[in-house]
mmCIF file of C-alpha atoms and ligand atoms in Angstrom:
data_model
loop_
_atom_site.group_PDB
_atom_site.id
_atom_site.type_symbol
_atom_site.label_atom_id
_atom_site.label_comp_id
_atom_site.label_asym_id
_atom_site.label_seq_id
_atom_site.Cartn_x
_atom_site.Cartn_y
_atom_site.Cartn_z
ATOM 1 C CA UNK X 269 4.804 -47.774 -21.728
ATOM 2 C CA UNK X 270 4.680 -48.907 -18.239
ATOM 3 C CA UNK X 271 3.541 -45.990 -16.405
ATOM 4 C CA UNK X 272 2.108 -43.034 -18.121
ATOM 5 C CA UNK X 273 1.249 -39.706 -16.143
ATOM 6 C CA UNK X 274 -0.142 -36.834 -17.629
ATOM 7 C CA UNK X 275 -0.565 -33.440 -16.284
ATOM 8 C CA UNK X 276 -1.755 -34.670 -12.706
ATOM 9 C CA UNK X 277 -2.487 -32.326 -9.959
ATOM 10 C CA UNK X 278 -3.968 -33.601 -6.556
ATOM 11 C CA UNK X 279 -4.807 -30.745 -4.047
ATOM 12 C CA UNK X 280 -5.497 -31.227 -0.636
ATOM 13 C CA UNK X 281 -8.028 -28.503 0.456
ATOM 14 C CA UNK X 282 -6.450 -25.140 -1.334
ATOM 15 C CA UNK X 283 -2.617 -27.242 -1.635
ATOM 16 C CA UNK X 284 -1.794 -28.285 -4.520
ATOM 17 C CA UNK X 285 0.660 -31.690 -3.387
ATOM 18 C CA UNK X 286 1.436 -32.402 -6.972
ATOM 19 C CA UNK X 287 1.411 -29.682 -9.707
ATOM 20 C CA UNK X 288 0.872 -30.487 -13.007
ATOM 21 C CA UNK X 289 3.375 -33.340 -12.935
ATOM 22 C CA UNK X 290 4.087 -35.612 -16.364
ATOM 23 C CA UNK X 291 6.482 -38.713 -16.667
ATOM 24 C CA UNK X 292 5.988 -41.971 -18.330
ATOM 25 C CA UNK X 293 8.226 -44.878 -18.173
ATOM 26 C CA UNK X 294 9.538 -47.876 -20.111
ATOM 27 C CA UNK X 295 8.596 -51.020 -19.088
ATOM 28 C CA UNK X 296 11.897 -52.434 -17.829
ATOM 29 C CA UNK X 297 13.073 -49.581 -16.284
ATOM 30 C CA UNK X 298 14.519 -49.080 -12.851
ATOM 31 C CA UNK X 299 13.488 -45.368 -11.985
ATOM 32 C CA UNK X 300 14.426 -43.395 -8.793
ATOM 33 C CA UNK X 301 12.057 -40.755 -8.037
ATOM 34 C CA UNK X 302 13.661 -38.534 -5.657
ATOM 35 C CA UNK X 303 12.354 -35.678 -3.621
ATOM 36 C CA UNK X 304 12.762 -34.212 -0.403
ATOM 37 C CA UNK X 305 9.930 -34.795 2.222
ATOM 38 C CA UNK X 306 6.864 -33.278 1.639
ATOM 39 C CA UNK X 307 7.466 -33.150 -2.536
ATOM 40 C CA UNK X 308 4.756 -35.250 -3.120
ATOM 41 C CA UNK X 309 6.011 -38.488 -3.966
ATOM 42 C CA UNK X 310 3.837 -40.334 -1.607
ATOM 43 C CA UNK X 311 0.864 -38.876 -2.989
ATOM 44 C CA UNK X 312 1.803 -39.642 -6.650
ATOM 45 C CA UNK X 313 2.530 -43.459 -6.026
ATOM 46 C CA UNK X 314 -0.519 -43.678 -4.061
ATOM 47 C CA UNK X 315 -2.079 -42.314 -7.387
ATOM 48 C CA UNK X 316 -0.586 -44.376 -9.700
ATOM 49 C CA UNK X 317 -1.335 -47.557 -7.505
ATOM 50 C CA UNK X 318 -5.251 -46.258 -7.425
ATOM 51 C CA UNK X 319 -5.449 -45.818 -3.400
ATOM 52 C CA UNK X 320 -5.858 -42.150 -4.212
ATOM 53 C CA UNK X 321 -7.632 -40.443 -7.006
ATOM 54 C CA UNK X 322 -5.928 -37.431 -8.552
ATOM 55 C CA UNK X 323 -7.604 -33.949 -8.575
ATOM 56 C CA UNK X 324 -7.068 -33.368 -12.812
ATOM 57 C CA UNK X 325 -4.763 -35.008 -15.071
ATOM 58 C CA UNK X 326 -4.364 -39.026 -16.793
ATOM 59 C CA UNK X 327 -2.607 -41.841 -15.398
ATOM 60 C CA UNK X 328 -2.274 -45.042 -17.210
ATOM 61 C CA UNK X 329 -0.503 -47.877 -15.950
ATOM 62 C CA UNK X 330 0.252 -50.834 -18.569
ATOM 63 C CA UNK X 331 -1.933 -49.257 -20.792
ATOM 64 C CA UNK X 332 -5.210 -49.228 -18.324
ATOM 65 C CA UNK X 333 -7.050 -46.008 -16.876
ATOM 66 C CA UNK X 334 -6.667 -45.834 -13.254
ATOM 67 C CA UNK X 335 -10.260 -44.012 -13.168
ATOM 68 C CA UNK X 336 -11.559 -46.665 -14.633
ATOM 69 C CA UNK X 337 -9.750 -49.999 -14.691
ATOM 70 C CA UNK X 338 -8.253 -49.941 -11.109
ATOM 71 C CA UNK X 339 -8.650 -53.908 -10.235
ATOM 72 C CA UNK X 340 -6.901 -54.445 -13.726
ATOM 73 C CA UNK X 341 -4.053 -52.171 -12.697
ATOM 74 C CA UNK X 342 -3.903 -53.858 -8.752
ATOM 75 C CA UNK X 343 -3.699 -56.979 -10.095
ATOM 76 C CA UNK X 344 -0.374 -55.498 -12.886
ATOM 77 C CA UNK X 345 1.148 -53.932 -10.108
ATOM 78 C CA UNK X 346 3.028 -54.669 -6.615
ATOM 79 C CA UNK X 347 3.162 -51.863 -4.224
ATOM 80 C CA UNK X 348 5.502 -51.211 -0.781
ATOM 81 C CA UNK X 349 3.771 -48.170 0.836
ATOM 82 C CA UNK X 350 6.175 -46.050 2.550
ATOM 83 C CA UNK X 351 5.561 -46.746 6.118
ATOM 84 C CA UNK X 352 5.325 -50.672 5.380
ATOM 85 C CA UNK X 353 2.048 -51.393 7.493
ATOM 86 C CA UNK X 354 2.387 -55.149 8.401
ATOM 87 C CA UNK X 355 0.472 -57.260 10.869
ATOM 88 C CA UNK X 356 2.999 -57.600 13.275
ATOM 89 C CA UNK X 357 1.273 -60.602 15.563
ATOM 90 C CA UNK X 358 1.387 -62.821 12.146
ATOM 91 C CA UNK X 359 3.335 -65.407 11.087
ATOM 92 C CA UNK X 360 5.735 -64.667 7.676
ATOM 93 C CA UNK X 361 3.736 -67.116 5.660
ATOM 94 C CA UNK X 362 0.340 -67.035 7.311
ATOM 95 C CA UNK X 363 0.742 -63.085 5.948
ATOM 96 C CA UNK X 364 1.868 -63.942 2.652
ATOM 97 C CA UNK X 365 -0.749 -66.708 2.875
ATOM 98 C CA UNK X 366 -3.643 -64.045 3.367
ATOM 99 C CA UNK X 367 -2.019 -61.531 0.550
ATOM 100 C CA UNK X 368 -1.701 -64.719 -2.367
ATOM 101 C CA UNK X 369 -5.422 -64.974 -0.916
ATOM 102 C CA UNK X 370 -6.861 -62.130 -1.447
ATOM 103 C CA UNK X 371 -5.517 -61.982 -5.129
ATOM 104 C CA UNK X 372 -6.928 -65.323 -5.360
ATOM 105 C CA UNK X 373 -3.886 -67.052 -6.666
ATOM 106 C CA UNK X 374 -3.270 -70.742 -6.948
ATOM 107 C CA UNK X 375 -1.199 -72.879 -5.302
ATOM 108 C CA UNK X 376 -0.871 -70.361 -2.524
ATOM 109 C CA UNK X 377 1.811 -72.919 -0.712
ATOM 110 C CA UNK X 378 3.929 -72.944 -3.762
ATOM 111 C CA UNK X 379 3.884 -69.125 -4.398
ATOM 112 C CA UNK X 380 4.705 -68.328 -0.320
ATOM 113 C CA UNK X 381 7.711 -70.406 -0.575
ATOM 114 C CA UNK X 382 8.735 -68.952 -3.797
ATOM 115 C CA UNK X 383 8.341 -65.838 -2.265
ATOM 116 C CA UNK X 384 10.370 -66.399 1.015
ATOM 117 C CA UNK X 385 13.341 -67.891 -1.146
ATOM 118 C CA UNK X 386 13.652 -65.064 -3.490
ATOM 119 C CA UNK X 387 13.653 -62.526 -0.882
ATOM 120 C CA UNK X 388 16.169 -64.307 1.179
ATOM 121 C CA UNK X 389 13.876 -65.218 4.282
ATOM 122 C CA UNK X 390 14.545 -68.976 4.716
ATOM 123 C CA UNK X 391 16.114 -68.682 8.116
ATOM 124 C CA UNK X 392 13.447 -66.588 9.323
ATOM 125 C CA UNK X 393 10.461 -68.147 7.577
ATOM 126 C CA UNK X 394 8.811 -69.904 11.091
ATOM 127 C CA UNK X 395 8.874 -66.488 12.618
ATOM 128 C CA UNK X 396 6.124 -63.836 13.313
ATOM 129 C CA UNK X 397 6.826 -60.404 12.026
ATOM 130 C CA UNK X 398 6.413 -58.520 14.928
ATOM 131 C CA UNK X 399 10.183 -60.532 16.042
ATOM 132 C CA UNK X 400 11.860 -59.204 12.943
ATOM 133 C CA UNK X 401 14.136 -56.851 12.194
ATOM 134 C CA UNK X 402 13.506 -53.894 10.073
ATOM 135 C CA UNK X 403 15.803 -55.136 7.110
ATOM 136 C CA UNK X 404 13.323 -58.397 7.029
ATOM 137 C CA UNK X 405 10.638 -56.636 7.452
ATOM 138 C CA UNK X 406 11.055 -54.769 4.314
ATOM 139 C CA UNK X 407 11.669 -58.348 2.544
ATOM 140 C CA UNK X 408 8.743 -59.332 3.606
ATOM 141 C CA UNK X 409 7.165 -56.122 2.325
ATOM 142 C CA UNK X 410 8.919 -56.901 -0.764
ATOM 143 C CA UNK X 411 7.276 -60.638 -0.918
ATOM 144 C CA UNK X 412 3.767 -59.209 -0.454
ATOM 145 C CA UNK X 413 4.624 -57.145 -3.232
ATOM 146 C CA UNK X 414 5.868 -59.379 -5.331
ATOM 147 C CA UNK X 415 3.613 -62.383 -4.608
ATOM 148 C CA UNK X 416 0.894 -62.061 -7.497
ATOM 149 C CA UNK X 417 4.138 -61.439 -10.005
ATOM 150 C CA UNK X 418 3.278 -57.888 -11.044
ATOM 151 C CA UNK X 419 4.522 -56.000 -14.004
ATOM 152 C CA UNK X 420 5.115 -53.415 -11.980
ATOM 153 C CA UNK X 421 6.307 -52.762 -8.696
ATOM 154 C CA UNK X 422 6.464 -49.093 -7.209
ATOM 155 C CA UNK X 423 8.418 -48.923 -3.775
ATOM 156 C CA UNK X 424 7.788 -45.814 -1.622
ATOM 157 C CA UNK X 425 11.097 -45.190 0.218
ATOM 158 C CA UNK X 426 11.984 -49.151 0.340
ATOM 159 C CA UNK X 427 15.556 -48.441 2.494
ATOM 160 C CA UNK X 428 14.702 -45.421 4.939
ATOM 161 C CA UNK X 429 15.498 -46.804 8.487
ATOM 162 C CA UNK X 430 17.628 -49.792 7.329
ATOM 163 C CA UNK X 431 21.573 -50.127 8.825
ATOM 164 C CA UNK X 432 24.176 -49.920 6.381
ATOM 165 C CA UNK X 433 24.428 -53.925 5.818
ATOM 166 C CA UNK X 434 20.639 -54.279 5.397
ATOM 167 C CA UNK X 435 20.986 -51.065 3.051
ATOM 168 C CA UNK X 436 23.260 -53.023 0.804
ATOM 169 C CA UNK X 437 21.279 -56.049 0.399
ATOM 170 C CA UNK X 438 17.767 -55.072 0.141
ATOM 171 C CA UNK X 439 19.387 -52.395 -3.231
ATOM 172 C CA UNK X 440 20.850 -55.924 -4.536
ATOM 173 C CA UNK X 441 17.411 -57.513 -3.885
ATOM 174 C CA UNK X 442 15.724 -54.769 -5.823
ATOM 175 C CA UNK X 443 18.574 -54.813 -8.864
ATOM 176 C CA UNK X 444 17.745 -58.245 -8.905
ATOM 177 C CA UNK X 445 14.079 -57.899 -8.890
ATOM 178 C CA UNK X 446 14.486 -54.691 -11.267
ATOM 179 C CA UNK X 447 16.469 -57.520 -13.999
ATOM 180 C CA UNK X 448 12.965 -58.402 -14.897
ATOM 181 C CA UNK X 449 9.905 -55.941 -13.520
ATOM 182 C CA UNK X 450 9.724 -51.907 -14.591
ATOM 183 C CA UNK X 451 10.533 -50.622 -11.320
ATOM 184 C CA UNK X 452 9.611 -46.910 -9.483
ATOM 185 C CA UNK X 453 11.131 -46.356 -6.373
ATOM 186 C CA UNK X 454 11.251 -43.082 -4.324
ATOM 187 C CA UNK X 455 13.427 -42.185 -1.787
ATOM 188 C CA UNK X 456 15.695 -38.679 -0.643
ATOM 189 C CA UNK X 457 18.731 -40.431 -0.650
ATOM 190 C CA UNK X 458 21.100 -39.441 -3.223
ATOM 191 C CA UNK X 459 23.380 -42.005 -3.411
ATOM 192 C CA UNK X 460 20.364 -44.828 -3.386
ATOM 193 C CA UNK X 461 19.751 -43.420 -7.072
ATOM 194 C CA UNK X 462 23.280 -43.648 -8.235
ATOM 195 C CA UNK X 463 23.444 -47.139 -7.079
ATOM 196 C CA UNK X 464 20.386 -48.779 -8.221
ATOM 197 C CA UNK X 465 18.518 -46.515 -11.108
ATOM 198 C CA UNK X 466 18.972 -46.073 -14.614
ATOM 199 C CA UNK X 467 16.890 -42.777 -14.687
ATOM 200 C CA UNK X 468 16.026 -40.404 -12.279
ATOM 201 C CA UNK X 469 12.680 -38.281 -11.504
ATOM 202 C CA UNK X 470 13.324 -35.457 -9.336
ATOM 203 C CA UNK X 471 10.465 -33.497 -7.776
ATOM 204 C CA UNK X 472 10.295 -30.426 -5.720
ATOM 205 C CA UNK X 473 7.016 -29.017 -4.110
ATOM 206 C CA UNK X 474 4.649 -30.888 -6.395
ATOM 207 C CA UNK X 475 6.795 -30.133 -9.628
ATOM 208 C CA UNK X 476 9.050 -32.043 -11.870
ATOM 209 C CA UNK X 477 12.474 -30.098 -11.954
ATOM 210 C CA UNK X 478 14.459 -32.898 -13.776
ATOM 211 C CA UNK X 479 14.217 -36.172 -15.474
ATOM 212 C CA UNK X 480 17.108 -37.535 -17.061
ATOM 213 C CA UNK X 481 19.276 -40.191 -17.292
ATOM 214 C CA UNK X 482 21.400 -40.578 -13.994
ATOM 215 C CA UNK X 483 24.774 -39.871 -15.783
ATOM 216 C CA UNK X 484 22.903 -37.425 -17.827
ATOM 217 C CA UNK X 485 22.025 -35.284 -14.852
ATOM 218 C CA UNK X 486 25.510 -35.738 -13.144
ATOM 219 C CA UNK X 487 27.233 -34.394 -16.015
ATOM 220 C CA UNK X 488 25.121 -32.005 -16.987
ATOM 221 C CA UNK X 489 25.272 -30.414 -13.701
ATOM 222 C CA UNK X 490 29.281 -30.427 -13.934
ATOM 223 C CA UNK X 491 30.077 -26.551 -14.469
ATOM 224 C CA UNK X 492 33.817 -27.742 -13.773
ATOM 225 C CA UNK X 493 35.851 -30.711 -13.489
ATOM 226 C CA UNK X 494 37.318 -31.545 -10.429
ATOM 227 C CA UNK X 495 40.099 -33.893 -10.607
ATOM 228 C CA UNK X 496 41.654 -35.499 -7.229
ATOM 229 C CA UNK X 497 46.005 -36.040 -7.039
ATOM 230 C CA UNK X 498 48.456 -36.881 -4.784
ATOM 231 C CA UNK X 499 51.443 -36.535 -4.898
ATOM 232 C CA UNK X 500 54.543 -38.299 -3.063
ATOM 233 C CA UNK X 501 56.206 -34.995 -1.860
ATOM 234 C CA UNK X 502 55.171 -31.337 -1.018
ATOM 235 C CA UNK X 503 53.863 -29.398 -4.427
ATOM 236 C CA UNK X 504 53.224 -25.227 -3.897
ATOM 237 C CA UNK X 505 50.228 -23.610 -4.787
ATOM 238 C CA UNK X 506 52.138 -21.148 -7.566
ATOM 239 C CA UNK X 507 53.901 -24.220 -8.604
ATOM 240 C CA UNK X 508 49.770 -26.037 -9.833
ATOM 241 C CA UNK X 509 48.212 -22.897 -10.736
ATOM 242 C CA UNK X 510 50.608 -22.770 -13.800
ATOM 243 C CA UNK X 511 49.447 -26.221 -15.158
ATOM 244 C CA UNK X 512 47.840 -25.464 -18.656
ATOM 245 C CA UNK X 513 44.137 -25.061 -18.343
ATOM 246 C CA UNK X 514 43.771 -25.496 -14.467
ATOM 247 C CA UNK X 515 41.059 -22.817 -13.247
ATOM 248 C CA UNK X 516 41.553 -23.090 -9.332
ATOM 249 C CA UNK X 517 43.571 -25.866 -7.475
ATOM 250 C CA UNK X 518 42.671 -26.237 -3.445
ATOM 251 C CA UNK X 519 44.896 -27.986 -1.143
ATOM 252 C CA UNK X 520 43.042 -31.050 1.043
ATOM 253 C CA UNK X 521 45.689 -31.907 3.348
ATOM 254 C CA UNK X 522 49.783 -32.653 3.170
ATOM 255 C CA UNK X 523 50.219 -33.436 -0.464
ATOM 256 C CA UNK X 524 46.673 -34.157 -1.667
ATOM 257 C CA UNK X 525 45.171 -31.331 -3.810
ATOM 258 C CA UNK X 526 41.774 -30.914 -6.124
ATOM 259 C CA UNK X 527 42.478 -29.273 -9.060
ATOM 260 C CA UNK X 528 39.399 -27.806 -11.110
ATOM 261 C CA UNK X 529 39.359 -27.064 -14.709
ATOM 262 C CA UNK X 530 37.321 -26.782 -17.687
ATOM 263 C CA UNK X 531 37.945 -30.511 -18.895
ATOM 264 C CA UNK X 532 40.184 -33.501 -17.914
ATOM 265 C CA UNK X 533 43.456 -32.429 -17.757
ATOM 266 C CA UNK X 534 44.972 -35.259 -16.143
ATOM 267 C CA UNK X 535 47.654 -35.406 -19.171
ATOM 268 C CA UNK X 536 48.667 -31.890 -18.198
ATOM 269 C CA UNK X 537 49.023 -32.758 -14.894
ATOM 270 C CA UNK X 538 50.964 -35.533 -15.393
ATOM 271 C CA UNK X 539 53.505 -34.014 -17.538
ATOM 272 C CA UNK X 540 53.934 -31.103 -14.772
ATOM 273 C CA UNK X 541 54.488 -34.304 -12.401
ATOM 274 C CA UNK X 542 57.439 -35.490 -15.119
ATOM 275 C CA UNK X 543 58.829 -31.881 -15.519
ATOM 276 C CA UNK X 544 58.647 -31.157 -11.968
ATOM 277 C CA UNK X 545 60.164 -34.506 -10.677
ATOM 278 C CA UNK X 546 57.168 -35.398 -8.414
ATOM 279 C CA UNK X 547 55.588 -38.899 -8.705
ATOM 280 C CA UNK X 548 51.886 -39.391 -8.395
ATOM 281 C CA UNK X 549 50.777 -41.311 -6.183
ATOM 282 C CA UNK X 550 46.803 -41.430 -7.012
ATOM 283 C CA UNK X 551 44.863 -39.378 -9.390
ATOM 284 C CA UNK X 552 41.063 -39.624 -10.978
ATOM 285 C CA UNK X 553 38.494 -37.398 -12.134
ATOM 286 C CA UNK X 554 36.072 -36.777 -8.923
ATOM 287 C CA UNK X 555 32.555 -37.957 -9.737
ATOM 288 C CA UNK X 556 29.992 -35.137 -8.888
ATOM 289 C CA UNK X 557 27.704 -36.947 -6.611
ATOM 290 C CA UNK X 558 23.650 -36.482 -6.695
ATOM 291 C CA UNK X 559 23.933 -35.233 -3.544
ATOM 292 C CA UNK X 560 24.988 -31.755 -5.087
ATOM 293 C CA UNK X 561 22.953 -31.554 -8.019
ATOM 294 C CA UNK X 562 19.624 -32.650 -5.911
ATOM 295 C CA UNK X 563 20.600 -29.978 -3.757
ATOM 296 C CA UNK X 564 21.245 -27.197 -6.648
ATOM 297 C CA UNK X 565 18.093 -28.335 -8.682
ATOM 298 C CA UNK X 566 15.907 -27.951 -5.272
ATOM 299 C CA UNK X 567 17.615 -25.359 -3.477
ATOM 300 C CA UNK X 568 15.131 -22.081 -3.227
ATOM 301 C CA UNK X 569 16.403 -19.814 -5.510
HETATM 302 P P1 ADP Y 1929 6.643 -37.031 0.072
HETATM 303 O O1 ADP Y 1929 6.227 -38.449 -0.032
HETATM 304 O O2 ADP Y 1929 7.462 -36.553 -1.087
HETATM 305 O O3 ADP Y 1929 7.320 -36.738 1.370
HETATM 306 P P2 ADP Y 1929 3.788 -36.516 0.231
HETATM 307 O O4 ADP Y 1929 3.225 -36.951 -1.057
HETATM 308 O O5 ADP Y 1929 3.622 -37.415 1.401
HETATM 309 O O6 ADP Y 1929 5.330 -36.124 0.025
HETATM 310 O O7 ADP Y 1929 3.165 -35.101 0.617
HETATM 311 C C1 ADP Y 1929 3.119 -34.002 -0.274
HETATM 312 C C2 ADP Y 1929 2.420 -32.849 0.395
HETATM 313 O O8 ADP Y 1929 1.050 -33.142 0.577
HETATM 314 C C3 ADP Y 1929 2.946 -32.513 1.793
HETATM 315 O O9 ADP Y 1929 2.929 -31.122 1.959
HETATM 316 C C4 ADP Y 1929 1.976 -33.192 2.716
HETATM 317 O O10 ADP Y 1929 1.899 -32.529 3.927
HETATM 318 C C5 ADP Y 1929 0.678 -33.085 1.943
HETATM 319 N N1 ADP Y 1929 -0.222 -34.210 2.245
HETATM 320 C C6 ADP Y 1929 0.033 -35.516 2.045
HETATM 321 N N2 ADP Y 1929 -1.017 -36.285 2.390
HETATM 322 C C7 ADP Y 1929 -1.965 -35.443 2.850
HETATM 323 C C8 ADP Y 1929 -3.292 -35.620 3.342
HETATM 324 N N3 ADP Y 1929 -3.862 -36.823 3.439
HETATM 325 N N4 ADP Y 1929 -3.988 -34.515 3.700
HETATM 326 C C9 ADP Y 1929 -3.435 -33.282 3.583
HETATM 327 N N5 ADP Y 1929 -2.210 -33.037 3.115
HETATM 328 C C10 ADP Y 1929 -1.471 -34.100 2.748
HETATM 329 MG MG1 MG Y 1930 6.579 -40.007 1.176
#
């Protein structure tokens, strides 16, 4: 195991920010840990990355104590805190420079270059931070995270503020990264999950309400099946209802329609299509997207 949590609270004054909260995971894992704001994620990666100590409960990360082997577990593990504190009036590799240096590595030179090519920052390399954009920034948060090759790397919220092209390639950067490193990331995006995790975490006011494999949860969730068709001319409402199995059918706009049912009853559908003399033009099963079941799994009930 790569990351082992058991049964940790942490309370600020009388609030308890995390609640009796257990995971562990793999090593080689890419997990999302997703949460709206104030569900404690923060505070449990600072925990796990021993810049906070927990109020109750056992963490072990690669196997060490984080009450008692925290410069074992620094040295196993690269963090990106969420708000990305960087010294903005240094150079990219006078930065990285000072990071390799404090974990005394060797061949610092070697290791900052490594560092700049993996995460892409060639053409910006001769810059200082403060003139770069937020994308590089977070490569560059990335790099210092990376630099001492950790086992580990947990990434609080690595995409929030990034534009849709930087979005793209900083997930590709961390699929990459994730090909060989156990990987925790947080974030509240839905979709960020989908596209980069294997498993998801979800957490809600301190507590762990799911954790699952991504498709797991997505089907799971499914109460019905929702399948999207067009057709290439004008199909009535009576006309769909009558399709074997179909529970409700809702019109989107001109001849595009959702029809929900108990299973996939695209076969059905089809034949009506054949019986009816309609063509379809498009149809596929409509993916239920994380989006709805974070929202039902953290909704207050
Ligand atoms: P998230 O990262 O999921 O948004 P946090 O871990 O940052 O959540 O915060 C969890 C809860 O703990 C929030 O209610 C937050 O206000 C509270 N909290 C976080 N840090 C502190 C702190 N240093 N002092 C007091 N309360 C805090
Ligand atoms: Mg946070």
């Amino acid at each position: 195991m790569s990351i082992e949590v058991k049964q940790v609270s942490k309370y600020y004054g009388s609030q308890a920010a995390l609640d009796q909260v257990s995971f562990s995971i793999k090593s080689g894992e890419i997990v999302g840990f997703l949460g709206p704001n104030g569900a404690g994620k923060s505070t449990m990666m600072k925990i796990i990355t021993c810049y906070l100590q927990k109020s109750e409960g056992e963490v072990k990360v690669c196997g060490l104590d984080v009450d008692n082997d925290s410069l074992e577990i620094r040295k196993k593990v690269g963090y990106l805190p969420e708000h990305n504190p960087l010294y903005l009036e240094m150079y990219i590799k006078e930065y990285l420079s000072f990071v390799a240096n404090i974990y005394k590595l060797k061949n610092v030179k070697q290791r900052v270059a490594e560092m700049i090519k993996l995460v892409g920052l060639e053409k910006e390399q001769h810059k200082k931070i403060g003139a770069l954009s937020k994308g590089y920034r977070q490569r560059v948060g990335l790099a210092q995270a990376m630099i001492h090759n950790p086992e580990v790397l947990i990434l609080d919220e690595p995409t929030t503020g990034l534009d849709p092209n930087q979005l793209d390639e900083i997930r590709q950067l961390i699929l990459n990264i994730g090909k060989t490193k156990t990987v925790m990331l947080s974030t509240h995006i839905m979709q960020e999950v989908e596209a980069i995790c294997d498993r998801v975490i979800i957490i809600k006011d301190g507590k762990i309400v799911a954790d699952d494999s991504t498709k797991h949860i997505q089907q799971q969730q499914k109460d019905l099946l929702t399948i999207f068709v067009e057709f290439d001319t004008v199909v009535s409402k009576s006309q769909l209802v009558k399709i074997t199995e179909v529970v409700s059918v809702k019109n989107l706009e001109d001849n595009k329609w959702l029809i929900s049912s108990e299973k996939d009853i695209r076969a059905h559908v089809a034949k009506f299509a054949q019986q009816n003399e309609v063509l379809i033009l498009t149809i596929r099963i409509e993916e239920q997207s994380m989006e709805q079941v974070f929202k039902k799994l953290t909704s207050k009930k």
